[in-house]
Tab-separated table of C-alpha atoms and ligand atoms in Angstrom:
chain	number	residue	atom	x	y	z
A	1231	UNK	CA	0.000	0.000	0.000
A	1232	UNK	CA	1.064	3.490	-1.031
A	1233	UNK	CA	2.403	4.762	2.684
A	1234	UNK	CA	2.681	8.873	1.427
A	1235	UNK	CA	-1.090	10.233	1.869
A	1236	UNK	CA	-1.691	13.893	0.882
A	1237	UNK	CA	-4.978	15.641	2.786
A	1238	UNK	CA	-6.925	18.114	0.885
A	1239	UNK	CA	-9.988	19.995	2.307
A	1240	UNK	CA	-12.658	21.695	0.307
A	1241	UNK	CA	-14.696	23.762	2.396
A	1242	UNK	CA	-17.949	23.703	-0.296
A	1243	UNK	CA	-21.276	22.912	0.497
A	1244	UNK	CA	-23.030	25.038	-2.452
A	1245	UNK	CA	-23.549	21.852	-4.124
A	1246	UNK	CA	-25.944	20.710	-0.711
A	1247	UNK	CA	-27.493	24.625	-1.447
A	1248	UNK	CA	-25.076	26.189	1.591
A	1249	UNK	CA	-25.620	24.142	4.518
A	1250	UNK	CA	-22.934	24.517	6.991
A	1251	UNK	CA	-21.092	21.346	4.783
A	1252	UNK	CA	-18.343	23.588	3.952
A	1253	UNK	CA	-17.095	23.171	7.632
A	1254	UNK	CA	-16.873	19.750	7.421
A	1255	UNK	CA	-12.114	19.577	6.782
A	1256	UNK	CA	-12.062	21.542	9.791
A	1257	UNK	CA	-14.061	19.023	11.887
A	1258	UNK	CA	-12.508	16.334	9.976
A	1259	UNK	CA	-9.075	17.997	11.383
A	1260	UNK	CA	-10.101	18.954	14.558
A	1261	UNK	CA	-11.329	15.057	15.103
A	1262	UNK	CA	-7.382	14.588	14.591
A	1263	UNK	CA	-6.915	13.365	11.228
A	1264	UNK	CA	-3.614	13.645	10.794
A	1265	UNK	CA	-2.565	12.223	14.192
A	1266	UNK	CA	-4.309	9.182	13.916
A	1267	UNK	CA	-3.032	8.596	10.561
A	1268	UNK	CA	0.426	9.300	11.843
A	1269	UNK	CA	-0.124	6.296	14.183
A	1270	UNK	CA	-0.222	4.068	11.118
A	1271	UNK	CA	3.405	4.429	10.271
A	1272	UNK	CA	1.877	6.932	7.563
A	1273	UNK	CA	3.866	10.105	6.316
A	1274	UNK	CA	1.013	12.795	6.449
A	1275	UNK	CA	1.153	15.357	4.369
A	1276	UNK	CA	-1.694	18.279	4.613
A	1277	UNK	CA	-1.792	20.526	1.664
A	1278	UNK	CA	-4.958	22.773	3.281
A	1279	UNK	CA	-7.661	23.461	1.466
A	1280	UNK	CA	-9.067	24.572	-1.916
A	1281	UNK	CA	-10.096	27.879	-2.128
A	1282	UNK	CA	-13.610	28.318	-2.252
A	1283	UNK	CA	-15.378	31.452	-4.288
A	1284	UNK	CA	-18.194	32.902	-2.580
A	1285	UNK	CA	-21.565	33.656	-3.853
A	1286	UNK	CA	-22.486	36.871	-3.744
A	1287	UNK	CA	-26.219	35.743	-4.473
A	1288	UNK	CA	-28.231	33.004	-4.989
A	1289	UNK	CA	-27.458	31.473	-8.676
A	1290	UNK	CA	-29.525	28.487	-10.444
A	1291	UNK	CA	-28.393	27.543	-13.828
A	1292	UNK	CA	-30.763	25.247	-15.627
A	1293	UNK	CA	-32.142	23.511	-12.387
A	1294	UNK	CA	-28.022	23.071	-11.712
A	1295	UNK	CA	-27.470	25.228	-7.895
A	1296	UNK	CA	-24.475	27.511	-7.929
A	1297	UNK	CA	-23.089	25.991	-10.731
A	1298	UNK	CA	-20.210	28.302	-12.234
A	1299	UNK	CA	-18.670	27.976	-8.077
A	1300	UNK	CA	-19.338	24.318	-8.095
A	1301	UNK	CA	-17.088	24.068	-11.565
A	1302	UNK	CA	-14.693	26.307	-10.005
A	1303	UNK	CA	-14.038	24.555	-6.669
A	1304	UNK	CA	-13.862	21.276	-8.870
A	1305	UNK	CA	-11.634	22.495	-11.642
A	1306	UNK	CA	-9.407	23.383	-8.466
A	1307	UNK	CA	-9.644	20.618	-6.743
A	1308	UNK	CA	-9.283	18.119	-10.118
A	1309	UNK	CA	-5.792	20.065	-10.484
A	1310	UNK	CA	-4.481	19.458	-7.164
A	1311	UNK	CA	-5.679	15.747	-7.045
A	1312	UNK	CA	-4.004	15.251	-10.152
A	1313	UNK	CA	-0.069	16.587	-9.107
A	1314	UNK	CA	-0.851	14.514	-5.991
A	1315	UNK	CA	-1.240	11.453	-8.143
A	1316	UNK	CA	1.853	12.450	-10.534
A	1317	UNK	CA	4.118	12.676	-7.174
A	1318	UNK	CA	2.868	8.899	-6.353
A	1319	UNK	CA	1.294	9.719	-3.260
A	1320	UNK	CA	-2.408	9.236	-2.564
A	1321	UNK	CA	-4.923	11.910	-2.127
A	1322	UNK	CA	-7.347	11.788	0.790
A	1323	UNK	CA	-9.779	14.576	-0.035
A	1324	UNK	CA	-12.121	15.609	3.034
A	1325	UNK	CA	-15.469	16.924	2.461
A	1326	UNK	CA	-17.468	19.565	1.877
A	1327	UNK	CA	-20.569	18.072	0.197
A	1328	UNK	CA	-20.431	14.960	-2.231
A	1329	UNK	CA	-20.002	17.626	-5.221
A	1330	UNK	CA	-16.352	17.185	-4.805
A	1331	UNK	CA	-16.096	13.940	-6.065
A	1332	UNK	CA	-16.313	15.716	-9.524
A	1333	UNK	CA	-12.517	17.209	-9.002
A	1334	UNK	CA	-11.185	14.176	-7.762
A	1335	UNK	CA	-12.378	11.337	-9.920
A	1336	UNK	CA	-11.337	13.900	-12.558
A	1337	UNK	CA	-7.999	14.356	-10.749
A	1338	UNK	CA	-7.361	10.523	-10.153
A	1339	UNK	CA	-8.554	9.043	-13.467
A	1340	UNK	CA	-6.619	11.600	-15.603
A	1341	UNK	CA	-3.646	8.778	-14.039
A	1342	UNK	CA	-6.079	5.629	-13.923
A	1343	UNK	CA	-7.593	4.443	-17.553
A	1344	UNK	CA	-9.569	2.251	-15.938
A	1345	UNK	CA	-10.125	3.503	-12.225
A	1346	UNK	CA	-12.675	1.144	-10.431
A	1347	UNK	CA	-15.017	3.007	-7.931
A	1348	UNK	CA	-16.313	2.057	-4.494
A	1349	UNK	CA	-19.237	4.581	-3.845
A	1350	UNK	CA	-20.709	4.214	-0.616
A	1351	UNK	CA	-23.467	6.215	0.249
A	1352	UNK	CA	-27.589	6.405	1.027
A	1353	UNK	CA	-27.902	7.896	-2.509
A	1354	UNK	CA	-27.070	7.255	-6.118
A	1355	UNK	CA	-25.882	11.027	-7.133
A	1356	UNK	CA	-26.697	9.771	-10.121
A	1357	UNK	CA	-28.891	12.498	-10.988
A	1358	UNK	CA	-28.551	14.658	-13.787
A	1359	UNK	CA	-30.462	18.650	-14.419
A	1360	UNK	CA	-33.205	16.749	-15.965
A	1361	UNK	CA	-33.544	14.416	-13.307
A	1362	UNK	CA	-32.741	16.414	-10.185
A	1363	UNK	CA	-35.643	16.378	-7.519
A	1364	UNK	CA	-33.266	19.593	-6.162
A	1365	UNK	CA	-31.120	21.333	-8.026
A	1366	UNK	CA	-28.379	20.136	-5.847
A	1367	UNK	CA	-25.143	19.089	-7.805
A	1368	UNK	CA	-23.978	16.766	-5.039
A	1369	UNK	CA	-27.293	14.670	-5.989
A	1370	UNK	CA	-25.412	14.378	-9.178
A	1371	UNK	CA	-21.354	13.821	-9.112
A	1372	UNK	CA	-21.675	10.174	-9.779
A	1373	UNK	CA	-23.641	10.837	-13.194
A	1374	UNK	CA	-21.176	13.383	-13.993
A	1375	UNK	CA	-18.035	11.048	-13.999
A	1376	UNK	CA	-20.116	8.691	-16.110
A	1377	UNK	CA	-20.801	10.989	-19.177
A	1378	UNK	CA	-23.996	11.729	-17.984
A	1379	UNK	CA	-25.376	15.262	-17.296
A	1380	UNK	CA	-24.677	19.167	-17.719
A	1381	UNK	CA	-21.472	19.332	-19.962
A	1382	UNK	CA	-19.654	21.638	-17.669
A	1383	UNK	CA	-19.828	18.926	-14.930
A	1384	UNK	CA	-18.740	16.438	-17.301
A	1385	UNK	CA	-15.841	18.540	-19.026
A	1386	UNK	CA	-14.186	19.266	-15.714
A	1387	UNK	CA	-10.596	18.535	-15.914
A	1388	UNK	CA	-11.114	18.554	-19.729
A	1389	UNK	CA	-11.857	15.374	-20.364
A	1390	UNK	CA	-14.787	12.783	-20.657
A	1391	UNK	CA	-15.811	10.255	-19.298
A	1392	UNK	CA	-13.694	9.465	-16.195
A	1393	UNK	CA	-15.384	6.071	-15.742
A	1394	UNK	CA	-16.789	3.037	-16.912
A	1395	UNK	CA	-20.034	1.787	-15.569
A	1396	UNK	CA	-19.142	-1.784	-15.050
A	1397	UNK	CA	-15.985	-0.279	-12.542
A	1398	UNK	CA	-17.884	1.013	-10.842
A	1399	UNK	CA	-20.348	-0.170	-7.371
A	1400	UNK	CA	-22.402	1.727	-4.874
A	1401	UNK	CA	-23.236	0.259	-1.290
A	1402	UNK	CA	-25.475	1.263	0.838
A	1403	UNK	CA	-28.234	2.742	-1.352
A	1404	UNK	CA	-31.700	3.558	0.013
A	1405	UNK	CA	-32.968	6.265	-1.509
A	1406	UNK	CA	-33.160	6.364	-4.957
A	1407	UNK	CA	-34.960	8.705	-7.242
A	1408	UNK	CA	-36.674	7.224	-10.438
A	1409	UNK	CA	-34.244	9.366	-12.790
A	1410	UNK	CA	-31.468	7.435	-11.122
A	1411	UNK	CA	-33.197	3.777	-11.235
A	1412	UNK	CA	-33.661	4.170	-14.985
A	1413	UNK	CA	-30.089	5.537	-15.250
A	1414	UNK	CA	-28.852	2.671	-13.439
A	1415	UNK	CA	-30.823	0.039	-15.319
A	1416	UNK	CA	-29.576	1.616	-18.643
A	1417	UNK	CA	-26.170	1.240	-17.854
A	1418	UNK	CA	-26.119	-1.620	-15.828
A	1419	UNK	CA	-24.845	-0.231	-12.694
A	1420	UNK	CA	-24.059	-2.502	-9.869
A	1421	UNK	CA	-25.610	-1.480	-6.685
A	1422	UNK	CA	-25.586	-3.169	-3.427
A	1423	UNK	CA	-28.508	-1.654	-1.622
A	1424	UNK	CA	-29.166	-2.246	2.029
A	1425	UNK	CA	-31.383	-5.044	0.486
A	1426	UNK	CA	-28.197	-6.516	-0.359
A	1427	UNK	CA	-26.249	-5.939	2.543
A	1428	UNK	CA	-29.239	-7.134	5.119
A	1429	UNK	CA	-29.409	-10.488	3.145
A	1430	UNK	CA	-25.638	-11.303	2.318
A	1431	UNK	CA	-24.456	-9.498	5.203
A	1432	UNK	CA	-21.665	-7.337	4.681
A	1433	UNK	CA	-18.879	-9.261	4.464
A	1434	UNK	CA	-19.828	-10.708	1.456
A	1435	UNK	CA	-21.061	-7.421	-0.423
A	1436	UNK	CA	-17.731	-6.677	0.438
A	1437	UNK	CA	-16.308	-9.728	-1.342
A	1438	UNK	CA	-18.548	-8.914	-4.460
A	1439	UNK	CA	-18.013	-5.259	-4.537
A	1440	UNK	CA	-13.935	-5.950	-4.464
A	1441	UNK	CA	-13.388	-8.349	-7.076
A	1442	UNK	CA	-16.213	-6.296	-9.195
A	1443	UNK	CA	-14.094	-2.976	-9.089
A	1444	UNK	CA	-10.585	-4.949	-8.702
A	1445	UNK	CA	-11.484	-6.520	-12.107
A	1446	UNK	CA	-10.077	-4.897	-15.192
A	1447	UNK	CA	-8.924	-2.012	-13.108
A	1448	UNK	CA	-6.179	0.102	-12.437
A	1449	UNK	CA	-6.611	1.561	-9.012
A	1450	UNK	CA	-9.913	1.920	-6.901
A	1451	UNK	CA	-11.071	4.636	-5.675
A	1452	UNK	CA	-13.044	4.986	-2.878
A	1453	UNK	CA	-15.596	7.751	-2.032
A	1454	UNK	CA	-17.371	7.287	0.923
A	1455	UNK	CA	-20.656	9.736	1.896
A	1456	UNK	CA	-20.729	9.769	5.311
A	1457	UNK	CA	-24.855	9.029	5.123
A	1458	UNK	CA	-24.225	5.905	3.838
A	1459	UNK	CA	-23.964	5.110	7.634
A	1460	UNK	CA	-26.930	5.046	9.684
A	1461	UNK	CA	-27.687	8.226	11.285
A	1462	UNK	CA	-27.828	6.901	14.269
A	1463	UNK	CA	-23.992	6.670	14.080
A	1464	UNK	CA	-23.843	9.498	11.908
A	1465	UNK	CA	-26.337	12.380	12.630
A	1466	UNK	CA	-23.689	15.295	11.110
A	1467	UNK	CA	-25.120	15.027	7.682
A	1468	UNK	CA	-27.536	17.326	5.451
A	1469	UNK	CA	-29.570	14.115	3.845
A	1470	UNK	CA	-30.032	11.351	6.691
A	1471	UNK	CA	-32.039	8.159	5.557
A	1472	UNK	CA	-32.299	5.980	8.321
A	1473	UNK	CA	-31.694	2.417	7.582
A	1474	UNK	CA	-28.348	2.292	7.005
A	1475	UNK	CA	-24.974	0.764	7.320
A	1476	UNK	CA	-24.050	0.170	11.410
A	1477	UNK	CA	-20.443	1.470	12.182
A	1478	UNK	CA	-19.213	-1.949	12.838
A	1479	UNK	CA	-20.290	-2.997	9.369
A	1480	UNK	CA	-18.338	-0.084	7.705
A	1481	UNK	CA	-15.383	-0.826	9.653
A	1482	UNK	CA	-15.747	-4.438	8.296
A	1483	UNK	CA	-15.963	-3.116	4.950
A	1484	UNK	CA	-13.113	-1.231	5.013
A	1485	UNK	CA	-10.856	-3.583	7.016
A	1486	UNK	CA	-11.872	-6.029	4.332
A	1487	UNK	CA	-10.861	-3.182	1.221
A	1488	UNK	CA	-7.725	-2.209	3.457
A	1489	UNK	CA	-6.602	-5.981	3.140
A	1490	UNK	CA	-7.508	-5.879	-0.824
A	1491	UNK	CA	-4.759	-3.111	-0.624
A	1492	UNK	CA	-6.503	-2.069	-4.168
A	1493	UNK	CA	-7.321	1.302	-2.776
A	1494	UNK	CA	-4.984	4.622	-5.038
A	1495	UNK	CA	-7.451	7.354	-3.424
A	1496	UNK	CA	-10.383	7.925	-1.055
A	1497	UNK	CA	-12.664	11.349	-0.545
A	1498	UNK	CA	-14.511	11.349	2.785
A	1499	UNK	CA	-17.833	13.872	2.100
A	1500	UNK	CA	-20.596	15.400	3.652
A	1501	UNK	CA	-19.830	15.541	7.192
A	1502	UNK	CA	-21.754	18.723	8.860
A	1503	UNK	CA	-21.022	20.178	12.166
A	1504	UNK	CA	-24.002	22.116	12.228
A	1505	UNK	CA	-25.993	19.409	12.331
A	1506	UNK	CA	-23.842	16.935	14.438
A	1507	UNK	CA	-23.685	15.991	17.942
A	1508	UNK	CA	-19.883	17.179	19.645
A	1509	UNK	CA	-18.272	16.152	16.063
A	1510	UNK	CA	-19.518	12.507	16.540
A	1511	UNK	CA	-19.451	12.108	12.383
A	1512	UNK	CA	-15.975	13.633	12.077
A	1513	UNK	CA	-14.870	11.101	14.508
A	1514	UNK	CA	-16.592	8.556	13.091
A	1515	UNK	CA	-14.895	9.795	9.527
A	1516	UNK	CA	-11.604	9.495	11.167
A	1517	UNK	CA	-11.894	6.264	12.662
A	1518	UNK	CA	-13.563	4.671	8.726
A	1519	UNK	CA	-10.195	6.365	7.178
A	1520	UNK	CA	-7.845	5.062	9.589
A	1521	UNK	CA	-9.374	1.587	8.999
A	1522	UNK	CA	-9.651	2.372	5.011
A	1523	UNK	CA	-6.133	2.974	5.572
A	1524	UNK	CA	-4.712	-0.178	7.466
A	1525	UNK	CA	-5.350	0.210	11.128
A	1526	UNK	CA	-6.493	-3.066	12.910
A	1527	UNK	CA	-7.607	-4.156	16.100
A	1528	UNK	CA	-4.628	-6.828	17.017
B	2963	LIG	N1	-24.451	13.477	-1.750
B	2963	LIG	C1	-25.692	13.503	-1.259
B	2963	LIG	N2	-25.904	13.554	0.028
B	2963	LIG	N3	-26.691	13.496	-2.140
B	2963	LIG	C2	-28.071	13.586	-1.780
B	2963	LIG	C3	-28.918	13.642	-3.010
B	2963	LIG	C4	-30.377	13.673	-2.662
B	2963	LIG	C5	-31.302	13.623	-3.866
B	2963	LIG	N4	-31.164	12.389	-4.573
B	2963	LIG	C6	-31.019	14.818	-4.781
B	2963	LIG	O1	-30.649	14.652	-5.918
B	2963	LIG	O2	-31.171	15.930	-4.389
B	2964	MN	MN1	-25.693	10.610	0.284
B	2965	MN	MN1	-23.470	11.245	-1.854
């Protein structure tokens, strides 16, 4: 495993229509990122965060929220990503709303033909303008890397597409609007839903979901929504849907990727202090990365 990690915050949360999101690296940092990582026998480096333009008003730009900031941040954030990558070290982005997943896949597949994805998360952000029930862009990175959606969110980074449906798999889904369904069934996305995951059990989604995205690939990267957990474990988010993964079963799952040692990047998103309880979720974020990243019980 690639032992040189490079943190990046983005403080945005104009893709989850300004919700306090954008404090979510400093909680992540104040929950002692870097520390804990250090523990590993990991050389930390933390290259602060992406600046972050300011709205002077509200913008909407064909049912896309604040979308010349969101291409802005990402554009920014897609840059830095990708010198991360070129130096060999692996970018751990920290979150800021699940919009930023459009700067790094574009950052880390510029380096990865064929980059398998792990997307674990309550939703599908596989929603496009058309399809949005919001407006919101984070309702719609995943789309985005796939070719699918406004062009601007599919050009960033200059190029298009980043991925290839059949690297990619979501876990955890629960809440799934029809645009997405059809746009999964058309492209034959594979989606563990908690369907899945309460009949298998975990530990064999797990198994699936690895050799699925370790198949044909170069690298897997992992982007992890911090609603994908059950809000009971992880109340400091903007969209809870209960019914979710327990924290011992995302540990499991990535202890289990951590020993696939497949992983070339992960993005941890969507973790709002305003909303959580004494920075439970950025703790929680810390401990998933730290396991993500090789730490184990014995
Ligand atoms: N990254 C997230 N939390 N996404 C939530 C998306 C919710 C809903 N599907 C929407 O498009 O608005
Ligand atoms: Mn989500
Ligand atoms: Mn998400």
């Amino acid at each position: 495993m690639n032992k040189n990690i490079s943190i990046v915050g983005v403080p945005l949360d104009l893709g989850a229509d300004r919700r306090g999101v954008d404090m979510g690296p400093s909680a992540i940092r104040y929950a002692g990122v870097v520390a804990r990582l250090e523990q590993l026998g990991l050389n930390i480096q933390d290259r602060g965060d992406i600046p972050v333009t300011r709205p002077h008003h509200f913008t909407e730009t064909e049912n896309h929220k604040y979308l010349d900031e969101v291409v802005a941040a990402n554009a920014k954030l897609a840059e830095v990503v990708s010198d991360i990558m070129a130096e060999g070290r692996f970018p751990l982005v920290l979150g800021g709303d699940h919009c930023i997943a459009l700067g790094t896949v574009a950052g880390v597949a510029k380096h990865k033909k064929n980059l398998g994805v792990i997307w674990f998360d309550a939703h599908g952000d596989l929603n496009t303008g058309e399809t949005s029930p919001s407006g919101n862009i984070h309702g719609m990175p995943l789309a985005a890397s796939l070719g699918y959606g406004h062009d601007r969110l599919v050009q960033i980074g200059g190029y298009a597409p980043k991925l290839k449906p059949e690297n990619v798999v979501i876990i955890g889904a629960r809440d799934l609007d029809k645009g997405e369904r059809e746009l999964i069934k058309r492209v034959g996305l594979k989606v563990f839903t908690m369907h899945e995951i309460d009949k298998l059990g975990m530990a064999r989604v797990m198994e699936e979901a690895i050799a699925h995205v370790s198949k044909n690939t170069d690298g897997v990267h992992l982007s992890l929504d911090l609603d994908g957990l059950d809000p009971h474990d992880a109340p400091g988010v903007g969209t809870p849907v209960i019914g979710g993964i327990s924290y011992r079963e995302g540990h499991l799952a990535l202890e289990m990727l951590a020993d696939a040692d497949v992983l070339c990047s992960a993005e941890f998103v969507e973790v709002n202090p305003i909303l959580d309880k004494q920075n439970a979720t950025a703790r929680v974020a810390v401990a998933l990365m730290s396991s993500a990243l090789g730490d184990k019980l014995l």
